[in-house]
XYZ file of C-alpha atoms in Angstrom:
423
model
C 56.059 19.794 -41.272
C 56.003 19.092 -37.279
C 59.571 18.499 -37.017
C 59.897 22.042 -39.154
C 57.727 23.849 -36.744
C 59.440 22.814 -33.529
C 62.338 23.506 -34.768
C 62.826 27.268 -34.029
C 66.597 27.427 -35.846
C 65.134 26.422 -38.475
C 61.736 28.645 -38.788
C 63.822 31.455 -37.354
C 66.473 31.217 -40.448
C 63.769 31.279 -42.476
C 62.254 34.034 -41.461
C 65.135 36.127 -40.783
C 66.546 35.167 -44.340
C 63.532 36.735 -45.677
C 63.737 39.784 -43.759
C 67.488 40.124 -44.802
C 66.354 39.546 -48.532
C 63.726 41.937 -48.333
C 65.823 44.623 -46.758
C 68.716 43.593 -49.361
C 66.127 43.980 -52.298
C 65.364 47.849 -51.295
C 69.104 48.904 -51.748
C 69.209 46.554 -54.954
C 66.611 48.217 -56.113
C 67.905 51.772 -55.523
C 71.451 51.088 -56.802
C 70.873 51.063 -60.692
C 68.194 53.917 -60.604
C 70.713 55.896 -58.303
C 73.717 55.279 -60.600
C 71.929 56.688 -63.414
C 70.728 59.636 -61.403
C 73.812 60.292 -60.043
C 77.488 60.813 -61.220
C 80.312 58.337 -60.153
C 81.242 61.302 -57.929
C 77.843 62.010 -56.512
C 77.605 58.110 -55.625
C 80.652 58.508 -54.236
C 79.457 61.064 -51.342
C 76.734 59.137 -50.502
C 79.036 56.122 -50.329
C 81.124 58.718 -47.978
C 78.445 59.246 -45.937
C 77.177 55.970 -45.294
C 80.655 54.452 -44.317
C 80.956 57.967 -41.682
C 77.905 56.353 -40.222
C 79.548 52.946 -39.457
C 82.516 54.609 -38.255
C 80.601 56.647 -35.934
C 78.644 53.653 -34.437
C 81.533 52.392 -32.150
C 81.616 55.882 -30.699
C 77.887 56.189 -29.818
C 77.228 53.171 -27.909
C 77.108 50.586 -30.903
C 79.436 48.180 -28.192
C 76.397 48.469 -25.669
C 73.740 46.840 -27.641
C 75.314 43.907 -27.166
C 75.715 43.904 -23.530
C 71.590 43.935 -23.639
C 71.289 40.861 -26.009
C 73.797 39.127 -23.572
C 72.138 40.096 -20.372
C 68.789 38.299 -20.899
C 70.396 34.638 -20.905
C 71.680 35.456 -17.341
C 69.746 33.425 -14.712
C 67.267 34.622 -12.423
C 66.850 37.672 -14.095
C 63.479 39.749 -13.543
C 61.647 41.758 -15.985
C 62.401 44.965 -14.202
C 65.899 44.786 -13.594
C 66.609 43.624 -17.526
C 64.732 46.895 -18.328
C 66.780 49.037 -15.781
C 69.986 47.368 -17.827
C 68.860 48.329 -20.861
C 67.901 51.851 -19.805
C 71.640 51.956 -18.655
C 72.682 51.227 -22.280
C 70.413 53.684 -23.468
C 71.903 56.469 -21.261
C 75.725 55.449 -21.361
C 74.667 55.645 -25.508
C 73.037 59.071 -24.798
C 76.403 60.425 -23.367
C 78.710 58.854 -26.252
C 76.169 60.944 -28.673
C 76.856 64.077 -26.912
C 80.755 64.196 -26.644
C 80.857 63.004 -30.196
C 78.645 65.952 -31.620
C 80.934 68.377 -29.407
C 83.898 66.739 -30.815
C 82.443 66.691 -34.243
C 81.669 70.927 -33.576
C 85.042 71.431 -32.957
C 86.992 70.132 -35.718
C 83.967 70.372 -38.232
C 85.879 71.887 -41.021
C 88.543 69.511 -41.004
C 86.664 66.518 -41.327
C 84.373 68.003 -43.763
C 87.378 68.587 -46.406
C 88.533 65.348 -45.684
C 85.418 63.225 -45.977
C 84.030 65.567 -48.958
C 81.223 65.701 -47.026
C 79.186 69.034 -46.366
C 79.151 69.751 -42.118
C 75.556 68.924 -42.088
C 75.758 65.851 -43.349
C 78.339 64.611 -40.922
C 75.887 65.348 -38.188
C 73.063 63.707 -39.843
C 75.508 60.848 -39.989
C 75.842 61.096 -36.579
C 72.367 60.922 -35.670
C 71.671 58.208 -38.171
C 74.312 55.941 -36.269
C 72.861 56.915 -33.167
C 69.219 55.749 -34.242
C 70.793 52.571 -35.149
C 72.089 51.521 -31.662
C 68.428 52.398 -30.634
C 67.144 50.133 -33.119
C 69.500 47.624 -32.371
C 68.228 47.721 -28.949
C 65.043 47.111 -29.898
C 65.786 44.571 -32.449
C 68.192 42.256 -30.245
C 65.593 42.115 -27.743
C 63.150 40.315 -30.042
C 66.008 38.176 -31.168
C 66.918 36.580 -28.345
C 63.280 35.845 -27.323
C 62.875 34.334 -30.601
C 60.410 36.824 -32.333
C 61.699 36.934 -35.699
C 58.658 37.934 -37.453
C 58.448 41.216 -35.282
C 61.918 41.765 -36.042
C 61.460 41.313 -39.808
C 58.460 43.582 -40.024
C 60.202 46.778 -37.922
C 63.458 46.006 -40.415
C 61.590 45.846 -43.460
C 59.495 48.740 -42.576
C 62.342 51.107 -41.837
C 63.987 50.224 -44.923
C 60.744 50.792 -47.002
C 60.066 54.364 -45.647
C 64.189 54.747 -46.609
C 63.436 53.399 -50.046
C 60.705 55.658 -50.754
C 61.437 58.875 -49.076
C 64.921 58.474 -51.492
C 63.121 57.889 -54.565
C 61.064 61.076 -53.951
C 63.956 63.134 -53.068
C 66.187 61.872 -55.835
C 63.967 61.377 -58.898
C 61.062 63.287 -58.112
C 62.749 66.293 -56.950
C 66.240 65.714 -58.555
C 67.797 66.553 -55.212
C 70.484 64.550 -55.892
C 73.079 63.570 -52.814
C 71.451 65.736 -50.345
C 68.220 63.805 -51.165
C 69.390 60.265 -50.311
C 71.318 61.798 -47.354
C 67.778 63.366 -46.447
C 65.673 60.273 -47.176
C 68.614 58.009 -44.855
C 68.255 60.405 -41.904
C 64.548 60.830 -41.828
C 63.768 57.014 -41.846
C 66.398 56.333 -39.293
C 65.132 59.078 -36.762
C 61.623 57.772 -37.826
C 62.206 54.278 -36.285
C 64.534 55.849 -33.349
C 61.282 57.138 -31.798
C 59.284 53.816 -32.853
C 61.822 51.820 -31.444
C 61.845 53.663 -28.320
C 57.683 53.755 -27.948
C 57.872 49.735 -28.375
C 60.410 49.200 -25.707
C 58.475 51.555 -23.528
C 55.093 49.740 -24.593
C 56.570 46.647 -23.319
C 57.969 47.932 -20.080
C 61.512 46.929 -21.486
C 63.337 50.402 -20.538
C 63.415 52.501 -17.604
C 65.078 55.617 -18.243
C 65.301 57.057 -14.484
C 67.800 54.420 -13.140
C 71.223 54.842 -12.623
C 73.057 51.729 -11.025
C 76.675 51.764 -10.543
C 76.659 47.772 -10.632
C 74.999 47.905 -14.200
C 76.966 51.076 -15.596
C 80.201 48.823 -14.421
C 78.597 45.740 -16.217
C 77.931 47.320 -19.526
C 81.320 49.453 -19.767
C 82.769 46.395 -18.726
C 81.331 44.554 -21.616
C 81.309 47.333 -23.948
C 84.658 49.214 -23.835
C 86.704 46.363 -24.835
C 84.286 45.721 -28.236
C 85.020 49.148 -28.950
C 88.281 48.569 -30.348
C 86.532 45.409 -32.065
C 84.207 47.821 -33.931
C 86.580 50.170 -34.777
C 89.116 47.659 -36.025
C 86.216 46.191 -37.878
C 85.494 49.681 -39.516
C 88.968 49.561 -40.567
C 88.432 46.411 -42.440
C 84.954 46.870 -43.558
C 85.157 50.541 -44.751
C 88.447 52.504 -44.435
C 88.990 51.323 -47.984
C 86.403 54.072 -49.009
C 88.384 56.539 -47.038
C 91.794 55.381 -48.801
C 90.343 55.136 -52.321
C 89.114 58.724 -52.330
C 92.488 60.430 -50.845
C 94.538 57.918 -53.485
C 92.442 57.974 -56.284
C 89.135 60.199 -56.156
C 85.861 60.358 -55.351
C 84.532 58.915 -58.638
C 86.446 55.677 -58.093
C 84.500 55.575 -54.320
C 81.353 55.218 -56.256
C 82.894 52.649 -58.378
C 84.017 50.743 -56.027
C 81.144 50.952 -53.711
C 78.278 49.759 -56.777
C 80.686 46.148 -56.070
C 80.396 46.290 -52.807
C 76.630 46.808 -52.530
C 76.549 43.820 -55.201
C 78.463 41.538 -53.065
C 76.797 42.530 -49.498
C 73.874 40.486 -50.653
C 76.054 37.588 -49.197
C 76.497 39.147 -45.769
C 72.719 39.113 -45.707
C 72.576 35.447 -45.903
C 75.143 35.392 -43.176
C 73.516 37.949 -41.109
C 70.032 35.946 -41.208
C 71.685 32.629 -40.344
C 73.565 34.024 -37.596
C 70.613 35.682 -35.993
C 68.978 32.774 -35.722
C 71.529 30.638 -34.973
C 73.080 32.429 -31.893
C 69.840 31.849 -29.329
C 70.005 28.264 -30.863
C 73.737 28.334 -30.271
C 74.088 29.549 -26.858
C 71.438 27.493 -25.764
C 73.349 24.268 -26.786
C 76.707 25.821 -25.107
C 75.185 25.901 -21.575
C 74.632 22.257 -21.855
C 78.141 21.880 -23.019
C 77.189 18.485 -24.395
C 80.064 16.673 -26.006
C 77.907 14.834 -28.605
C 75.877 18.326 -29.420
C 79.188 19.760 -29.807
C 80.211 17.667 -32.600
C 76.777 18.151 -34.154
C 77.691 21.674 -34.394
C 81.064 21.701 -35.573
C 79.718 19.681 -38.610
C 77.317 21.866 -39.209
C 79.925 24.709 -39.366
C 82.477 23.217 -41.440
C 78.937 21.725 -43.619
C 78.262 26.261 -43.802
C 81.790 26.851 -44.725
C 81.668 24.175 -48.082
C 78.725 26.202 -48.972
C 80.378 29.256 -48.548
C 83.830 28.737 -50.696
C 80.989 27.321 -53.315
C 79.568 30.385 -53.196
C 82.597 32.523 -53.411
C 83.463 30.598 -56.668
C 80.533 31.220 -58.450
C 80.592 35.204 -58.135
C 84.103 34.915 -59.057
C 82.893 33.846 -62.532
C 79.664 35.470 -62.915
C 80.107 38.641 -60.918
C 81.793 40.795 -63.697
C 78.886 40.243 -66.200
C 76.478 41.272 -63.394
C 77.746 44.350 -62.491
C 77.657 46.095 -66.155
C 73.872 44.740 -66.550
C 72.998 46.090 -63.385
C 74.584 49.807 -62.957
C 75.509 50.607 -66.328
C 78.632 50.969 -68.373
C 80.213 53.954 -66.391
C 80.057 51.612 -63.283
C 81.958 48.667 -65.368
C 85.350 49.034 -63.631
C 83.536 47.793 -60.738
C 83.877 44.222 -62.333
C 87.840 44.087 -61.750
C 87.114 43.928 -57.934
C 83.527 41.883 -57.174
C 85.405 38.658 -57.011
C 88.099 39.890 -54.500
C 84.978 41.653 -52.441
C 82.988 38.346 -52.240
C 86.347 36.430 -50.807
C 86.253 38.920 -48.184
C 82.846 38.411 -47.534
C 83.141 34.719 -47.358
C 85.526 34.697 -44.831
C 83.302 37.062 -42.772
C 80.385 34.603 -42.715
C 82.839 32.357 -41.316
C 84.280 34.624 -38.871
C 80.672 35.032 -37.614
C 80.385 31.270 -37.058
C 83.645 30.982 -34.711
C 83.095 34.693 -32.656
C 79.822 33.639 -31.068
C 81.942 31.276 -28.717
C 84.053 34.549 -27.498
C 80.490 36.606 -26.976
C 79.371 33.735 -24.478
C 82.702 33.639 -22.490
C 82.049 37.319 -21.882
C 85.742 37.695 -22.533
C 85.740 39.980 -25.671
C 89.220 41.711 -25.012
C 91.021 39.392 -27.667
C 88.285 40.333 -29.773
C 89.081 43.777 -30.030
C 93.005 43.102 -29.871
C 92.633 40.952 -33.177
C 90.184 43.379 -35.002
C 92.641 46.301 -34.143
C 95.144 44.325 -35.453
C 93.848 43.165 -38.699
C 91.900 46.157 -39.124
C 95.357 47.968 -39.333
C 96.944 45.302 -41.717
C 94.122 46.268 -43.822
C 95.141 49.818 -43.845
C 98.498 49.277 -44.613
C 97.783 46.705 -47.401
C 95.336 49.367 -49.050
C 97.805 51.804 -49.170
C 100.468 49.840 -50.658
C 98.579 47.751 -52.987
C 96.431 50.860 -54.260
C 99.553 52.745 -55.033
C 100.649 49.491 -56.951
C 97.893 47.611 -58.589
C 94.844 50.533 -58.520
C 91.362 49.994 -57.470
C 91.667 46.196 -57.234
C 94.211 46.680 -54.761
C 92.204 47.398 -52.249
C 89.861 44.555 -52.887
C 92.674 42.144 -52.477
C 93.616 43.820 -49.422
C 90.242 43.720 -48.140
C 90.027 39.647 -48.736
C 93.494 39.080 -47.621
C 92.787 40.939 -43.854
C 89.343 39.491 -43.800
C 91.097 35.811 -43.925
C 94.216 36.877 -41.429
C 90.862 37.983 -38.656
C 89.124 34.862 -39.208
C 92.042 32.232 -38.722
C 92.796 34.259 -35.532
C 89.329 34.589 -33.864
C 88.877 30.813 -34.638
C 92.063 30.042 -32.393
C 90.862 32.196 -29.807
C 87.396 30.999 -30.143
C 88.396 27.786 -29.124
C 90.698 28.987 -26.414
C 87.615 30.547 -24.776
C 85.226 27.924 -25.557
C 86.936 24.581 -26.616
C 85.139 22.457 -29.097
C 85.954 19.237 -31.418
C 86.618 21.085 -34.649
C 89.595 18.375 -35.174
C 87.804 15.509 -33.649
C 84.137 15.784 -34.518
C 83.668 11.892 -35.898
């Protein structure tokens, strides 16, 4: 028990996993409720709203969050300097928010028609995305300090508020798509303010600071990541846009059900990675060959567990879909296995991409993400027209596999590990 308590990686993983499971259970609870109160077309609109949030995130500061977390590991850094740096990240994100709002205002009619969303919902998506940036700044500073409990309480509280508001608006007020969108927006803006309050309370953010060297450092770290985040969007979310244009909004709703069911895999991967990154970065700073061999062995063991999980979902997933979502979403059974395979590659990708972030040389990360994102876009259009809805899931799995292999190759170039000589 003493060994367990002293192992921050094991304890942290447990807390993050619990937090992420609770966080995932909430939309999982909502899924069978929303699918019975919303038609596939309406659920498709909700899916498009959530997808838009992810796409906008790349342009309202999400790329700057990693700079704040990475800055914590710099030598001889005072708390005041870190607070000024985080303030710079916030300022640049705020500028990005304003620019995005101006662009959307100018082209709102065309964007609304293309996404099948009301203009007001598009602006709501922008503010939800910006709220996620601020919340990520707060969560990131807890993560690097290994304060997993604080992280979990904040994350779960936000999700609980989101769930309760969604139930109230959709079930009690029968407000349909508007209810789900309004609930997510209110919950996000509430915790944006909570996040800023907590950063202020701990003196972790300074707003009235404008230092050229910090601006340059944040931009140097973050700008190369924007294509990476955009590429990730093309990999993880653009399928919903293509399905909407090629097949229809109802099929987007069906597809999104399978996406949310396989998202439980991402929950586990994210929890492990959140605890793993601080532990890994500490070990990489030591650069000890024997320790690096141990890291490689643990990574391969994790890969094996992922493969086993994917195989289980391939065989059991179809029956689970109908049980949870109902017969009108039965078509989702045909895609859940392929989506699970893609998620499996995502879990492997997370284990190797950390070496690139540690090196601070993130340029190739963006190039690979954009390349594989474009590959996914091409495969989506071709496969959907030939195979239908299942083609979208197959394109996703292939593209995620290609990205993982390319990132693994570059990661070893950035920080050499004994991947083939670990015995």
